Coordinates of C-alpha atoms in Angstrom, one line a residue:
Chain A
M1 CA 23.6 -59.8 22.6
T2 CA 20.0 -60.8 22.9
N3 CA 20.9 -62.7 26.0
S4 CA 22.1 -59.6 27.9
A5 CA 19.4 -57.5 26.4
N6 CA 16.8 -59.9 27.7
S7 CA 18.4 -60.0 31.1
A8 CA 18.5 -56.2 31.2
I9 CA 14.8 -56.1 30.3
S10 CA 13.8 -58.7 32.9
H11 CA 16.0 -56.9 35.4
G12 CA 14.1 -53.7 34.7
R13 CA 10.8 -55.4 35.0
G14 CA 11.8 -57.0 38.3
L15 CA 12.9 -53.6 39.6
V16 CA 9.4 -52.1 39.0
S17 CA 7.6 -55.0 40.5
R18 CA 9.9 -54.9 43.5
I19 CA 9.3 -51.2 44.3
G20 CA 6.3 -52.4 46.5
P21 CA 8.5 -54.5 48.8
L22 CA 11.0 -51.6 49.0
M23 CA 8.3 -49.2 50.2
S24 CA 6.8 -51.8 52.6
N25 CA 9.8 -51.2 54.9
P26 CA 8.4 -48.3 57.0
L27 CA 11.9 -46.8 57.5
T28 CA 12.6 -46.7 53.8
A29 CA 9.1 -45.3 53.1
A30 CA 9.9 -42.5 55.7
G31 CA 13.2 -41.8 53.9
V32 CA 11.4 -41.6 50.5
A33 CA 8.8 -39.3 52.0
I34 CA 11.4 -36.9 53.5
V35 CA 13.4 -36.7 50.3
L36 CA 10.2 -36.1 48.3
I37 CA 9.0 -33.4 50.6
M38 CA 12.5 -31.7 50.4
A39 CA 12.4 -32.0 46.6
I40 CA 9.0 -30.4 46.5
V41 CA 10.2 -27.6 48.8
A42 CA 13.2 -27.1 46.6
I43 CA 11.1 -27.0 43.4
F44 CA 8.4 -24.7 44.7
A45 CA 10.7 -22.6 46.9
P46 CA 9.5 -19.3 45.3
V47 CA 5.9 -20.2 46.0
I48 CA 6.5 -21.4 49.6
A49 CA 8.9 -18.8 50.8
P50 CA 7.0 -15.7 52.1
Y51 CA 9.9 -13.3 51.6
D52 CA 12.8 -12.8 49.2
P53 CA 15.7 -14.7 50.8
L54 CA 18.1 -11.9 50.0
V55 CA 16.2 -8.8 50.9
I56 CA 17.7 -6.9 53.8
D57 CA 15.7 -5.1 56.5
I58 CA 18.1 -3.6 59.0
R59 CA 15.3 -2.4 61.3
G60 CA 13.9 -5.9 61.6
R61 CA 17.2 -7.6 62.4
L62 CA 17.6 -10.7 64.7
L63 CA 13.9 -10.9 65.5
P64 CA 12.8 -14.1 67.3
P65 CA 10.4 -16.5 65.5
S66 CA 6.9 -15.0 65.2
A67 CA 3.8 -15.3 63.0
A68 CA 5.4 -12.9 60.5
H69 CA 8.8 -14.6 60.5
W70 CA 8.3 -18.3 61.4
F71 CA 12.0 -18.9 61.9
G72 CA 12.9 -15.3 62.9
T73 CA 15.2 -13.0 61.1
D74 CA 19.0 -13.0 60.7
E75 CA 21.7 -10.4 61.5
V76 CA 20.6 -8.1 58.6
G77 CA 16.9 -8.7 58.9
R78 CA 16.5 -11.4 56.2
D79 CA 13.7 -13.9 56.8
V80 CA 15.3 -17.2 58.0
F81 CA 12.4 -19.3 57.0
S82 CA 12.7 -18.1 53.4
R83 CA 16.4 -18.6 53.4
V84 CA 16.1 -22.2 54.7
I85 CA 13.5 -22.9 52.0
Y86 CA 15.7 -21.5 49.3
G87 CA 18.7 -23.3 50.8
S88 CA 17.1 -26.6 49.9
R89 CA 17.7 -25.8 46.3
L90 CA 21.4 -25.3 46.8
S91 CA 21.9 -28.3 49.2
L92 CA 19.8 -30.8 47.3
G93 CA 21.1 -29.5 44.0
V94 CA 24.8 -29.9 45.1
S95 CA 24.2 -33.3 46.5
F96 CA 22.4 -34.7 43.4
T97 CA 24.8 -33.0 41.0
V98 CA 27.9 -34.2 42.7
V99 CA 26.7 -37.8 43.1
L100 CA 25.4 -38.0 39.6
I101 CA 28.5 -36.6 37.9
A102 CA 30.9 -38.5 40.1
G103 CA 28.9 -41.7 39.7
V104 CA 28.8 -41.4 35.9
I105 CA 32.5 -40.6 35.6
G106 CA 33.5 -43.2 38.1
A107 CA 31.4 -45.9 36.5
M108 CA 32.8 -45.1 33.1
I109 CA 36.4 -45.1 34.1
G110 CA 35.9 -48.1 36.4
C111 CA 34.2 -50.3 33.8
F112 CA 36.8 -49.3 31.2
A113 CA 39.6 -50.2 33.6
G114 CA 38.1 -53.5 34.7
F115 CA 37.3 -54.5 31.1
E116 CA 40.6 -53.5 29.6
G117 CA 42.8 -55.0 32.3
G118 CA 46.5 -55.0 32.0
L119 CA 48.7 -51.9 32.2
I120 CA 45.8 -49.4 31.8
E121 CA 43.9 -51.0 34.7
S122 CA 47.0 -51.1 37.0
V123 CA 47.8 -47.4 36.3
I124 CA 44.2 -46.3 36.9
M125 CA 43.9 -48.3 40.1
R126 CA 47.3 -47.0 41.4
I127 CA 46.0 -43.5 40.9
V128 CA 42.8 -44.4 42.7
D129 CA 44.7 -45.8 45.6
I130 CA 46.7 -42.6 45.9
M131 CA 43.5 -40.4 45.7
L132 CA 41.8 -42.6 48.4
S133 CA 44.8 -42.2 50.7
I134 CA 44.0 -38.5 51.2
P135 CA 41.1 -38.0 53.6
G136 CA 38.1 -36.7 51.7
L137 CA 37.4 -33.5 53.4
V138 CA 41.1 -32.6 53.5
M139 CA 41.3 -33.1 49.7
A140 CA 38.1 -31.2 49.2
M141 CA 39.5 -28.3 51.3
A142 CA 42.8 -28.2 49.5
L143 CA 41.0 -28.3 46.1
S144 CA 38.4 -25.6 46.9
A145 CA 41.1 -23.4 48.4
A146 CA 43.2 -23.8 45.3
L147 CA 40.4 -23.2 42.9
G148 CA 39.1 -20.3 44.9
P149 CA 36.2 -20.6 47.4
S150 CA 32.8 -20.8 45.7
L151 CA 29.9 -23.3 45.5
E152 CA 30.9 -24.4 42.0
N153 CA 34.4 -25.1 43.0
A154 CA 33.3 -27.0 46.1
L155 CA 31.2 -29.0 43.8
I156 CA 34.1 -29.8 41.6
A157 CA 36.2 -30.7 44.6
L158 CA 33.5 -33.1 45.9
V159 CA 33.3 -34.8 42.6
V160 CA 37.1 -35.3 42.5
V161 CA 36.9 -36.8 46.0
L162 CA 34.0 -39.2 45.2
V163 CA 35.1 -40.5 41.8
P164 CA 37.9 -42.8 43.0
S165 CA 35.6 -44.9 45.2
Y166 CA 33.2 -45.4 42.3
I167 CA 36.0 -46.3 40.0
R168 CA 37.0 -49.0 42.4
L169 CA 33.5 -50.4 42.8
A170 CA 32.7 -50.4 39.0
R171 CA 36.1 -51.9 38.2
G172 CA 35.6 -54.8 40.6
Q173 CA 32.2 -55.5 39.2
A174 CA 33.3 -55.2 35.6
R175 CA 36.1 -57.7 36.2
S176 CA 33.7 -60.3 37.4
V177 CA 31.1 -59.5 34.7
K178 CA 33.9 -59.9 32.1
G179 CA 34.2 -63.6 33.1
N180 CA 30.6 -64.4 32.3
A181 CA 29.7 -66.7 29.5
Y182 CA 27.6 -64.2 27.6
V183 CA 30.6 -61.9 27.3
D184 CA 32.6 -64.7 25.8
A185 CA 29.7 -65.5 23.5
A186 CA 29.5 -61.8 22.4
R187 CA 33.3 -61.8 21.8
L188 CA 33.1 -65.1 19.8
S189 CA 30.3 -63.7 17.7
G190 CA 32.8 -61.0 16.5
L191 CA 31.4 -58.0 18.2
S192 CA 33.8 -55.2 18.8
R193 CA 35.4 -54.7 22.2
W194 CA 33.8 -51.2 22.4
H195 CA 30.4 -52.7 21.7
I196 CA 30.8 -55.4 24.3
L197 CA 32.0 -52.9 26.9
R198 CA 29.1 -50.5 26.2
K199 CA 26.3 -53.0 25.8
H200 CA 27.2 -55.9 27.9
V201 CA 29.8 -55.1 30.6
A202 CA 28.8 -51.6 31.5
P203 CA 25.1 -52.1 32.1
N204 CA 25.8 -55.0 34.4
S205 CA 28.6 -53.3 36.3
V206 CA 26.9 -50.2 37.6
Q207 CA 24.8 -51.7 40.3
P208 CA 27.4 -51.3 43.1
V209 CA 27.9 -47.7 42.0
I210 CA 24.1 -47.0 42.2
I211 CA 23.9 -48.6 45.6
Q212 CA 26.9 -46.6 46.9
S213 CA 25.8 -43.3 45.4
S214 CA 22.4 -43.6 47.1
V215 CA 24.2 -44.0 50.4
D216 CA 26.6 -41.1 49.5
L217 CA 23.8 -38.6 48.8
G218 CA 23.5 -38.0 52.6
N219 CA 27.2 -37.8 53.1
V220 CA 27.6 -35.3 50.3
I221 CA 25.0 -33.0 51.9
L222 CA 27.0 -33.1 55.2
V223 CA 30.4 -32.5 53.6
A224 CA 29.2 -29.8 51.3
A225 CA 27.5 -28.1 54.3
A226 CA 30.8 -28.4 56.2
L227 CA 32.8 -26.8 53.4
S228 CA 30.3 -23.9 53.2
F229 CA 30.3 -23.6 57.0
L230 CA 34.1 -23.3 56.9
G231 CA 33.8 -20.6 54.2
L232 CA 35.2 -22.8 51.5
G233 CA 31.9 -23.5 49.7
A234 CA 28.9 -21.3 49.1
Q235 CA 29.6 -17.7 49.9
P236 CA 27.3 -15.3 51.7
P237 CA 24.7 -14.1 51.0
E238 CA 23.9 -17.4 49.2
P239 CA 21.4 -19.2 51.5
E240 CA 23.2 -22.5 51.5
W241 CA 22.4 -24.4 54.8
G242 CA 26.0 -24.8 55.9
A243 CA 26.7 -21.2 55.1
L244 CA 23.6 -20.1 57.1
V245 CA 24.9 -22.0 60.2
G246 CA 28.4 -20.5 59.5
T247 CA 27.1 -16.9 59.6
G248 CA 24.5 -17.6 62.3
R249 CA 27.2 -18.9 64.5
N250 CA 28.4 -15.4 65.4
Y251 CA 25.0 -14.6 66.9
F252 CA 23.6 -17.9 68.0
L253 CA 24.2 -17.7 71.8
D254 CA 21.5 -15.0 72.1
H255 CA 19.7 -15.7 68.8
W256 CA 19.4 -19.5 68.6
W257 CA 17.1 -19.4 65.6
C258 CA 20.0 -18.3 63.4
V259 CA 21.5 -21.8 63.4
V260 CA 18.9 -24.2 64.7
F261 CA 16.6 -24.3 61.7
A262 CA 19.2 -24.4 59.0
G263 CA 21.1 -27.2 60.9
G264 CA 17.8 -29.0 61.5
A265 CA 17.1 -28.9 57.7
I266 CA 20.5 -30.5 57.1
V267 CA 19.8 -33.3 59.7
L268 CA 16.4 -34.0 58.3
T269 CA 17.5 -34.2 54.7
A270 CA 20.5 -36.3 55.7
I271 CA 18.2 -38.7 57.6
G272 CA 16.0 -39.0 54.6
F273 CA 18.8 -39.8 52.3
N274 CA 20.4 -42.2 54.7
L275 CA 17.1 -44.1 55.2
L276 CA 16.5 -44.2 51.5
G277 CA 20.1 -45.3 50.8
D278 CA 19.9 -48.1 53.4
G279 CA 16.6 -49.3 52.0
L280 CA 17.9 -49.3 48.4
R281 CA 21.1 -51.1 49.5
D282 CA 19.2 -53.8 51.3
F283 CA 16.8 -54.1 48.4
L284 CA 19.3 -54.2 45.6
D285 CA 22.0 -56.1 47.4
P286 CA 20.4 -58.4 50.0
R287 CA 23.9 -59.6 51.1
H288 CA 24.2 -56.3 53.0
S289 CA 20.8 -56.7 54.7
E290 CA 21.1 -55.9 58.4
G291 CA 19.1 -58.9 59.4
R292 CA 15.7 -57.5 59.6
Chain B
M1 CA 57.9 -65.0 59.7
R2 CA 56.2 -65.9 56.5
H3 CA 54.6 -62.5 56.7
V4 CA 57.8 -60.7 56.1
R5 CA 57.5 -60.7 52.4
L6 CA 53.9 -59.6 52.6
V7 CA 54.8 -56.7 54.9
A8 CA 57.8 -55.7 52.7
E9 CA 55.5 -55.6 49.6
R10 CA 53.1 -53.4 51.5
I11 CA 55.8 -51.0 52.6
I12 CA 56.9 -50.6 49.0
G13 CA 53.3 -50.0 47.9
L14 CA 53.0 -47.5 50.7
C15 CA 56.0 -45.5 49.5
L16 CA 54.6 -45.5 46.0
V17 CA 51.3 -44.2 47.3
L18 CA 53.0 -41.4 49.3
L19 CA 55.0 -40.5 46.2
G20 CA 51.7 -40.2 44.3
V21 CA 50.3 -38.0 47.1
S22 CA 53.2 -35.7 46.8
A23 CA 52.6 -35.4 43.1
I24 CA 48.9 -34.6 43.7
T25 CA 49.6 -31.9 46.3
F26 CA 52.2 -30.5 44.0
A27 CA 49.7 -30.5 41.1
I28 CA 47.0 -28.8 43.2
S29 CA 49.4 -26.1 44.5
H30 CA 50.2 -25.3 40.8
L31 CA 46.6 -25.1 39.9
I32 CA 46.2 -21.9 41.9
P33 CA 45.4 -18.8 39.9
T34 CA 47.2 -16.6 42.5
D35 CA 50.7 -15.4 42.0
V36 CA 52.4 -16.8 45.1
A37 CA 55.5 -14.6 44.8
R38 CA 53.3 -11.5 44.6
M39 CA 51.4 -12.6 47.6
I40 CA 54.5 -13.1 49.7
A41 CA 56.0 -9.8 48.6
G42 CA 52.8 -7.9 49.4
D43 CA 50.8 -5.5 47.3
F44 CA 53.2 -2.7 47.3
A45 CA 56.4 -4.6 46.5
S46 CA 58.4 -3.6 43.4
E47 CA 58.5 -5.8 40.3
E48 CA 62.2 -6.6 41.2
A49 CA 61.3 -7.8 44.7
V50 CA 58.6 -10.1 43.3
A51 CA 61.0 -11.4 40.7
A52 CA 63.6 -12.0 43.4
I53 CA 61.1 -14.0 45.4
R54 CA 60.1 -15.9 42.3
E55 CA 63.8 -16.8 41.7
E56 CA 64.3 -17.8 45.4
L57 CA 61.3 -20.1 45.3
G58 CA 62.4 -21.6 42.0
L59 CA 59.2 -20.6 40.3
N60 CA 61.1 -19.8 37.1
R61 CA 62.4 -23.3 36.7
P62 CA 60.7 -26.0 34.5
I63 CA 57.8 -27.7 36.3
W64 CA 59.5 -31.1 36.7
S65 CA 62.5 -29.5 38.2
Q66 CA 60.2 -27.7 40.7
Y67 CA 58.6 -31.0 41.5
L68 CA 62.0 -32.7 42.2
I69 CA 63.0 -29.8 44.4
Y70 CA 59.7 -30.1 46.3
L71 CA 60.1 -33.9 46.6
R72 CA 63.7 -33.6 47.9
G73 CA 62.3 -31.1 50.5
L74 CA 59.6 -33.5 51.5
L75 CA 62.0 -36.4 52.0
S76 CA 64.1 -34.3 54.3
G77 CA 61.0 -33.2 56.2
D78 CA 60.8 -29.7 54.6
L79 CA 57.2 -28.9 53.8
G80 CA 58.0 -25.4 52.8
V81 CA 57.6 -22.1 54.7
S82 CA 54.2 -20.9 55.7
I83 CA 53.3 -17.6 54.1
Q84 CA 51.3 -16.6 57.1
T85 CA 53.6 -17.3 60.0
G86 CA 56.9 -17.2 58.1
Q87 CA 57.8 -20.4 60.0
P88 CA 58.6 -23.9 58.5
V89 CA 55.2 -25.6 58.0
L90 CA 56.4 -28.9 59.6
G91 CA 57.3 -27.1 62.8
D92 CA 54.0 -25.2 62.8
L93 CA 52.0 -28.4 62.3
L94 CA 54.0 -30.3 65.0
R95 CA 53.4 -27.5 67.4
H96 CA 49.6 -27.8 66.8
L97 CA 49.7 -31.6 66.7
P98 CA 49.3 -32.4 70.4
A99 CA 46.1 -30.4 70.8
T100 CA 44.5 -32.3 67.9
V101 CA 45.8 -35.7 69.0
E102 CA 44.5 -35.1 72.5
L103 CA 41.1 -34.2 71.2
A104 CA 41.1 -37.1 68.7
I105 CA 42.1 -39.7 71.3
M106 CA 39.4 -38.5 73.8
A107 CA 36.8 -38.5 71.0
L108 CA 37.8 -42.0 69.9
L109 CA 37.6 -43.3 73.5
L110 CA 34.2 -41.8 74.0
A111 CA 33.0 -43.2 70.7
V112 CA 34.2 -46.7 71.5
I113 CA 32.9 -46.6 75.1
I114 CA 29.5 -45.6 74.0
G115 CA 29.3 -47.0 70.5
V116 CA 30.4 -50.6 71.2
P117 CA 28.1 -51.4 74.1
L118 CA 25.2 -49.8 72.1
G119 CA 26.0 -51.9 69.1
V120 CA 26.1 -55.1 71.2
I121 CA 22.8 -54.3 72.9
A122 CA 21.2 -53.6 69.6
A123 CA 22.3 -57.0 68.3
V124 CA 21.3 -58.9 71.4
Y125 CA 17.9 -57.3 71.4
N126 CA 17.6 -57.5 67.7
G127 CA 14.2 -56.2 66.6
R128 CA 13.1 -55.1 70.0
W129 CA 13.0 -51.7 71.5
P130 CA 16.6 -51.4 72.7
D131 CA 17.6 -52.2 69.1
H132 CA 15.3 -49.5 67.7
V133 CA 16.6 -46.9 70.1
A134 CA 20.2 -47.8 69.2
R135 CA 19.5 -47.6 65.5
I136 CA 17.7 -44.3 65.7
F137 CA 20.6 -43.0 67.7
S138 CA 23.1 -44.2 65.1
L139 CA 20.9 -42.8 62.3
I140 CA 20.9 -39.4 63.9
G141 CA 24.6 -39.8 64.5
I142 CA 25.5 -40.3 60.9
S143 CA 23.0 -37.6 59.7
T144 CA 24.1 -34.8 62.0
P145 CA 26.8 -32.4 60.8
S146 CA 29.4 -32.2 63.5
F147 CA 29.6 -28.4 63.3
W148 CA 25.9 -28.0 64.1
L149 CA 26.0 -30.5 66.9
G150 CA 29.0 -28.7 68.4
L151 CA 27.1 -25.4 68.3
M152 CA 24.0 -27.0 69.8
L153 CA 26.1 -28.5 72.7
V154 CA 27.7 -25.1 73.3
F155 CA 24.2 -23.5 73.3
F156 CA 22.9 -25.8 76.0
F157 CA 25.9 -26.6 78.2
Y158 CA 27.5 -23.1 78.0
G159 CA 24.7 -20.7 77.0
V160 CA 21.7 -22.2 78.9
L161 CA 23.2 -24.2 81.7
G162 CA 26.6 -22.6 82.1
W163 CA 28.2 -25.9 83.1
L164 CA 30.9 -26.1 80.5
P165 CA 33.3 -23.7 78.8
A166 CA 32.5 -22.7 75.2
G167 CA 36.0 -23.0 73.8
G168 CA 39.7 -23.0 74.1
R169 CA 41.9 -25.6 75.9
M170 CA 41.9 -24.0 79.4
A171 CA 40.7 -21.0 81.4
V172 CA 42.4 -17.7 81.2
E173 CA 43.8 -17.9 84.8
H174 CA 45.9 -21.0 83.7
F175 CA 47.5 -19.2 80.7
G176 CA 51.2 -19.0 80.9
F177 CA 51.7 -22.5 82.3
P178 CA 54.7 -24.0 80.4
P179 CA 53.6 -27.0 78.3
V180 CA 55.8 -30.1 78.8
T181 CA 54.4 -32.5 76.2
G182 CA 51.7 -30.3 74.7
F183 CA 49.1 -32.8 75.9
Y184 CA 47.6 -30.7 78.6
L185 CA 45.9 -33.6 80.5
I186 CA 49.3 -35.3 80.8
D187 CA 51.1 -32.0 81.5
S188 CA 48.7 -31.1 84.3
I189 CA 49.4 -34.4 86.0
I190 CA 53.2 -34.0 85.5
V191 CA 53.2 -30.6 87.2
G192 CA 50.7 -32.0 89.8
N193 CA 48.2 -29.2 89.3
F194 CA 44.8 -30.8 90.0
S195 CA 42.7 -27.7 89.3
L196 CA 44.4 -27.4 85.9
F197 CA 43.6 -31.0 85.2
L198 CA 40.0 -30.5 86.0
D199 CA 39.9 -27.3 83.9
V200 CA 41.5 -29.0 80.9
S201 CA 39.1 -31.9 81.2
L202 CA 36.1 -29.6 81.2
H203 CA 37.4 -27.8 78.2
L204 CA 37.8 -31.2 76.4
A205 CA 34.3 -32.4 77.2
L206 CA 32.2 -30.7 74.5
P207 CA 34.7 -30.8 71.6
S208 CA 35.5 -34.4 72.2
L209 CA 31.8 -35.4 72.6
S210 CA 30.9 -33.6 69.3
L211 CA 33.7 -35.3 67.5
A212 CA 32.9 -38.7 69.1
F213 CA 29.3 -38.4 67.9
L214 CA 30.5 -38.3 64.4
L215 CA 32.0 -41.8 64.7
M216 CA 29.5 -43.3 67.1
G217 CA 26.7 -43.8 64.6
G218 CA 29.0 -45.8 62.3
F219 CA 30.4 -47.8 65.2
V220 CA 27.0 -48.8 66.4
R221 CA 26.0 -50.0 63.0
L222 CA 29.1 -51.9 62.4
I223 CA 29.2 -53.7 65.8
R224 CA 25.5 -54.5 65.5
A225 CA 25.9 -56.1 62.1
S226 CA 29.1 -57.9 63.0
M227 CA 27.5 -59.1 66.3
L228 CA 24.4 -60.4 64.6
E229 CA 26.5 -62.4 62.2
T230 CA 28.7 -63.8 65.0
L231 CA 25.7 -64.8 67.1
R232 CA 24.4 -66.9 64.3
E233 CA 27.6 -69.0 64.2
D234 CA 27.6 -72.6 65.1
Y235 CA 30.1 -72.3 67.9
I236 CA 27.9 -69.9 69.7
R237 CA 25.1 -72.5 69.7
T238 CA 27.5 -75.1 70.9
V239 CA 28.6 -72.9 73.9
R240 CA 25.0 -72.1 74.6
A241 CA 24.2 -75.9 74.6
A242 CA 27.0 -76.4 77.0
G243 CA 25.0 -74.2 79.5
V244 CA 27.2 -71.1 79.5
G245 CA 25.3 -68.0 80.7
H246 CA 23.7 -65.6 78.2
W247 CA 25.8 -62.5 78.8
R248 CA 28.9 -64.6 79.4
I249 CA 28.5 -66.0 75.9
I250 CA 28.0 -62.5 74.5
V251 CA 31.0 -60.8 76.2
K252 CA 33.4 -63.7 76.3
H253 CA 32.7 -65.6 73.1
A254 CA 30.9 -63.5 70.6
L255 CA 32.2 -60.0 71.2
P256 CA 35.9 -60.7 70.6
N257 CA 35.2 -62.2 67.2
A258 CA 32.7 -59.5 66.4
L259 CA 35.4 -56.9 67.1
V260 CA 37.7 -58.1 64.3
P261 CA 36.1 -56.2 61.5
F262 CA 35.9 -53.2 63.9
V263 CA 39.7 -53.0 63.8
T264 CA 39.6 -52.0 60.1
A265 CA 36.8 -49.5 60.9
L266 CA 39.1 -47.9 63.5
G267 CA 41.8 -47.3 60.9
L268 CA 39.3 -45.8 58.5
S269 CA 37.7 -43.7 61.2
L270 CA 41.0 -41.9 61.6
A271 CA 40.2 -40.0 58.4
N272 CA 37.0 -38.9 59.9
L273 CA 38.7 -37.9 63.1
L274 CA 41.3 -35.9 61.3
T275 CA 38.8 -34.1 59.1
G276 CA 36.2 -33.9 61.8
A277 CA 38.8 -32.2 64.0
V278 CA 39.1 -29.4 61.5
V279 CA 35.5 -28.5 61.8
I280 CA 35.3 -29.1 65.6
E281 CA 38.4 -27.0 66.2
A282 CA 36.9 -24.1 64.3
I283 CA 33.9 -24.1 66.6
F284 CA 35.7 -24.5 69.9
M285 CA 38.6 -22.3 69.1
W286 CA 40.8 -25.3 69.7
P287 CA 44.4 -24.4 68.9
G288 CA 45.2 -27.6 66.9
M289 CA 46.1 -28.4 63.4
G290 CA 42.5 -27.9 62.2
S291 CA 42.5 -24.2 63.3
Y292 CA 45.9 -23.7 61.9
I293 CA 44.8 -25.1 58.5
L294 CA 41.6 -23.1 58.4
D295 CA 43.5 -19.9 59.0
A296 CA 45.9 -21.0 56.3
A297 CA 43.0 -21.7 53.9
A298 CA 41.4 -18.3 54.6
A299 CA 44.8 -16.6 53.9
L300 CA 45.5 -18.9 50.8
D301 CA 48.6 -20.0 52.5
F302 CA 49.4 -22.9 50.1
P303 CA 52.6 -24.3 51.6
A304 CA 50.6 -24.8 54.8
I305 CA 47.6 -26.3 53.2
M306 CA 49.6 -28.7 51.1
G307 CA 51.8 -29.6 54.0
F308 CA 48.8 -30.5 56.0
T309 CA 47.4 -32.6 53.1
V310 CA 50.6 -34.5 52.9
I311 CA 50.8 -35.1 56.7
A312 CA 47.1 -36.1 56.8
A313 CA 47.8 -38.7 54.0
V314 CA 50.9 -40.0 55.8
I315 CA 49.0 -40.4 59.1
Y316 CA 46.1 -42.1 57.3
V317 CA 48.2 -44.4 55.2
L318 CA 50.4 -45.4 58.2
A319 CA 47.4 -46.0 60.4
N320 CA 45.8 -48.3 57.9
F321 CA 49.1 -50.1 57.5
A322 CA 49.2 -50.6 61.2
V323 CA 45.6 -51.8 61.2
D324 CA 46.5 -54.3 58.5
L325 CA 49.3 -55.6 60.7
V326 CA 47.0 -56.0 63.7
Y327 CA 44.5 -57.7 61.4
L328 CA 47.0 -60.2 60.3
R329 CA 47.7 -61.1 63.9
L330 CA 44.0 -61.4 64.8
D331 CA 42.9 -63.3 61.8
P332 CA 45.8 -65.0 59.8
A333 CA 43.2 -66.4 57.4
Q334 CA 42.9 -62.8 56.0
E335 CA 46.4 -63.1 54.6
R336 CA 45.1 -63.4 51.1
R337 CA 42.9 -60.3 51.5
L338 CA 46.0 -58.2 52.1
S339 CA 48.3 -59.6 49.5

């Protein structure tokens, strides 16, 4: 027990002392900076946004970018800049929520499956195989259509789509952790299976899930935006970025500002998450290093 | 043929997976809070009419019996009847299939033609500027939502430059030409209509490029990583010591081996192609399965949505099965990975 506790502590200490090298990679640092800026924008949206994102001004509709409206106005005269600023709350919120929930659920089920083994594991893994054989966006579309199109239901659909891959990762790791001497030692010292799973196997099995979820943050932003764009996620007038592009699409040939800025925000955020995810992966799992 | 056993086991596993997929789509379609019978009958139908439809669809039966009926239908290729079109879903999907496949194949070709050389160049010039350019390109590729990229391309090539059409599969003046295979590029060659061929190609350009971009970023990364690994191998050093030219080593000796993991990526990218096509078709008014399924989703046409989900899973599973077979040929040492 102390053995793994010690290793967990030293692991934690190592993590802190290695944050420096992580940030020394300029690309990763750029990713961190982008994500931080986006997070600040999301938190302080009411302070930053000059207008209420939902207030309609029909007389000022489809105005090009100007000093009063940096990103112009949309088809009912709402300030696009304010809407993009507020949109960061929805997009970042969805991405973090989905990855967090899916990661926790996936890690728990995966650890349990890998640790228990036998019939339970086979059944769980067969189900995972089946879920993974349906392309993600198709599954998400079917689910959000079935549950009724809304941002909350898109969120549930995305969690369902992500969980199986995390289960697979955690289960693989738990299986190999289970074979370690300290787990045998814990078992021989009479600790309960539940205790061993919780204190020894689980903490050492979550790393692949953490790595993958950091990479997935960027993907989830894109898929969530795509669902909203298609009308299966956030519903107008919610200022979700994908939904902004989806509505702006009807006007964009003559009013480019309706789609350019919201889409640019998606690209920028996704780049930030992808850089951060790659950096974290190389840092936590040097085997995947791309030979820098 | 020591692989026969392995392949047979895989086929059994495949059938189990597809059985599971049918259970999932069935479960999802019974999640819906909407009364399907009421939807088909319409808002003004009498209670008796709704009850009759419910009876006809078997919605009164116990749930397991409904599933068995659904499963029996699936096995005989019956995906149900679309609420929207009133036609069998399978027929609807098959009619829309050629447009999607034509788009997907063009996109895949573009992604390979651009992505593979870029990945190779990035690996060969590892750490120098061509590498940086290729990596920035791939980063933007994996970070750009395809629906936005599609709109931007339309804005520039249609709105600003006026070079390419904004959507559809062909210009209005070609409407009414009788499709032979449904693949318009092939059809226009069969009927020997060159202006149609050109028109169809122009209409394909933007959608296939948008869809290709979705895959390209991933391809560049994969090829680059795999090339870097291969270039470090001993046999490459041996060939180099034997005095073989630089690019000859790369193209003849390193690339074929670096492409092996790429085969798996191709199978997996099929899922991206399928789902990416849904989004791209929506933007370019492309009359394929994606447009069909989006209309279905908007109208809550569940037989159509679930039929598409099943078909997508079947295509995906079969493609990955085929990839595994190819893999086995390319690299017999991987046999254990598959079993």
